[in-house]
Amino acid sequence: MIVDQEDRADALFHALADRTRRDIVRRALAGEHSVSALAGKYDMSFAAVPKHVVVLEKAGLITKRRSARGAHLAGPR
């Protein structure tokens, strides 16, 4: 039980250690955004943004919903 809590804390701190990921969380909490729209807001490749999204999803900080128009992010459920 304690190990699970420590693993969860490690995942949270790892996810929040990066400035870009913190900004993605802030934007997701403010409202739903498509991954492609978010990618245009950062000075990095489009492929890098989904990698950040995976880290945030694993930490439980955001949720991703797939649709015919692509993936959309929102705050945790």
PDB file of C-alpha atoms in Angstrom:
ATOM      1  CA  MET A   1       0.000   0.000   0.000  1.00  0.00           C
ATOM      2  CA  ILE A   2       2.710   2.480   0.969  1.00  0.00           C
ATOM      3  CA  VAL A   3       4.769   1.537  -2.085  1.00  0.00           C
ATOM      4  CA  ASP A   4       1.747   2.253  -4.326  1.00  0.00           C
ATOM      5  CA  GLN A   5       1.342   5.679  -2.732  1.00  0.00           C
ATOM      6  CA  GLU A   6       5.036   6.412  -3.190  1.00  0.00           C
ATOM      7  CA  ASP A   7       4.877   5.313  -6.835  1.00  0.00           C
ATOM      8  CA  ARG A   8       1.887   7.611  -7.392  1.00  0.00           C
ATOM      9  CA  ALA A   9       3.700  10.506  -5.705  1.00  0.00           C
ATOM     10  CA  ASP A  10       6.777   9.851  -7.858  1.00  0.00           C
ATOM     11  CA  ALA A  11       4.623   9.916 -11.020  1.00  0.00           C
ATOM     12  CA  LEU A  12       2.957  13.172  -9.951  1.00  0.00           C
ATOM     13  CA  PHE A  13       6.221  14.932  -9.132  1.00  0.00           C
ATOM     14  CA  HIS A  14       7.825  13.666 -12.348  1.00  0.00           C
ATOM     15  CA  ALA A  15       4.873  14.928 -14.397  1.00  0.00           C
ATOM     16  CA  LEU A  16       4.872  18.334 -12.716  1.00  0.00           C
ATOM     17  CA  ALA A  17       8.651  18.777 -12.872  1.00  0.00           C
ATOM     18  CA  ASP A  18       8.451  19.997 -16.469  1.00  0.00           C
ATOM     19  CA  ARG A  19       7.252  23.535 -17.236  1.00  0.00           C
ATOM     20  CA  THR A  20       5.532  22.525 -20.481  1.00  0.00           C
ATOM     21  CA  ARG A  21       3.591  19.752 -18.744  1.00  0.00           C
ATOM     22  CA  ARG A  22       2.489  22.164 -16.007  1.00  0.00           C
ATOM     23  CA  ASP A  23       1.221  24.515 -18.703  1.00  0.00           C
ATOM     24  CA  ILE A  24      -0.644  21.691 -20.463  1.00  0.00           C
ATOM     25  CA  VAL A  25      -2.352  20.827 -17.155  1.00  0.00           C
ATOM     26  CA  ARG A  26      -3.286  24.480 -16.630  1.00  0.00           C
ATOM     27  CA  ARG A  27      -4.823  24.676 -20.101  1.00  0.00           C
ATOM     28  CA  ALA A  28      -6.657  21.345 -19.683  1.00  0.00           C
ATOM     29  CA  LEU A  29      -8.149  22.494 -16.386  1.00  0.00           C
ATOM     30  CA  ALA A  30      -9.400  25.676 -18.072  1.00  0.00           C
ATOM     31  CA  GLY A  31     -11.222  23.694 -20.773  1.00  0.00           C
ATOM     32  CA  GLU A  32     -10.943  20.946 -23.341  1.00  0.00           C
ATOM     33  CA  HIS A  33      -8.236  21.344 -26.006  1.00  0.00           C
ATOM     34  CA  SER A  34      -7.203  19.232 -28.957  1.00  0.00           C
ATOM     35  CA  VAL A  35      -3.678  17.877 -28.907  1.00  0.00           C
ATOM     36  CA  SER A  36      -2.982  19.497 -32.284  1.00  0.00           C
ATOM     37  CA  ALA A  37      -4.141  22.917 -31.006  1.00  0.00           C
ATOM     38  CA  LEU A  38      -1.905  22.563 -27.966  1.00  0.00           C
ATOM     39  CA  ALA A  39       1.061  21.555 -30.114  1.00  0.00           C
ATOM     40  CA  GLY A  40       0.873  24.903 -31.894  1.00  0.00           C
ATOM     41  CA  LYS A  41       1.344  26.744 -28.597  1.00  0.00           C
ATOM     42  CA  TYR A  42       4.798  25.337 -27.846  1.00  0.00           C
ATOM     43  CA  ASP A  43       8.183  25.681 -29.489  1.00  0.00           C
ATOM     44  CA  MET A  44       8.636  21.949 -30.009  1.00  0.00           C
ATOM     45  CA  SER A  45       7.757  19.295 -32.547  1.00  0.00           C
ATOM     46  CA  PHE A  46       4.200  18.036 -32.794  1.00  0.00           C
ATOM     47  CA  ALA A  47       5.470  14.562 -31.828  1.00  0.00           C
ATOM     48  CA  ALA A  48       6.837  15.869 -28.517  1.00  0.00           C
ATOM     49  CA  VAL A  49       3.457  17.081 -27.222  1.00  0.00           C
ATOM     50  CA  PRO A  50       1.773  13.637 -27.165  1.00  0.00           C
ATOM     51  CA  LYS A  51       4.768  12.336 -25.199  1.00  0.00           C
ATOM     52  CA  HIS A  52       4.093  14.967 -22.537  1.00  0.00           C
ATOM     53  CA  VAL A  53       0.399  14.047 -22.635  1.00  0.00           C
ATOM     54  CA  VAL A  54       1.204  10.387 -21.897  1.00  0.00           C
ATOM     55  CA  VAL A  55       3.205  11.361 -18.801  1.00  0.00           C
ATOM     56  CA  LEU A  56       0.346  13.551 -17.560  1.00  0.00           C
ATOM     57  CA  GLU A  57      -2.248  10.843 -18.242  1.00  0.00           C
ATOM     58  CA  LYS A  58      -0.246   8.226 -16.345  1.00  0.00           C
ATOM     59  CA  ALA A  59      -0.036  10.599 -13.389  1.00  0.00           C
ATOM     60  CA  GLY A  60      -3.815  11.091 -13.505  1.00  0.00           C
ATOM     61  CA  LEU A  61      -3.533  14.835 -14.092  1.00  0.00           C
ATOM     62  CA  ILE A  62      -5.427  14.951 -17.393  1.00  0.00           C
ATOM     63  CA  THR A  63      -7.800  12.782 -19.386  1.00  0.00           C
ATOM     64  CA  LYS A  64      -7.724  12.184 -23.120  1.00  0.00           C
ATOM     65  CA  ARG A  65     -10.807  11.601 -25.237  1.00  0.00           C
ATOM     66  CA  ARG A  66     -10.535  10.358 -28.791  1.00  0.00           C
ATOM     67  CA  SER A  67     -12.949  11.465 -31.489  1.00  0.00           C
ATOM     68  CA  ALA A  68     -13.115  11.417 -35.265  1.00  0.00           C
ATOM     69  CA  ARG A  69     -11.372  14.803 -35.216  1.00  0.00           C
ATOM     70  CA  GLY A  70      -8.458  13.670 -33.038  1.00  0.00           C
ATOM     71  CA  ALA A  71      -7.564  13.528 -29.369  1.00  0.00           C
ATOM     72  CA  HIS A  72      -8.881  16.089 -26.890  1.00  0.00           C
ATOM     73  CA  LEU A  73      -7.544  16.809 -23.410  1.00  0.00           C
ATOM     74  CA  ALA A  74      -9.367  17.888 -20.290  1.00  0.00           C
ATOM     75  CA  GLY A  75      -8.771  17.965 -16.567  1.00  0.00           C
ATOM     76  CA  PRO A  76      -9.036  14.758 -14.528  1.00  0.00           C
ATOM     77  CA  ARG A  77     -12.426  13.130 -14.091  1.00  0.00           C
TER      78      ARG A  77
END
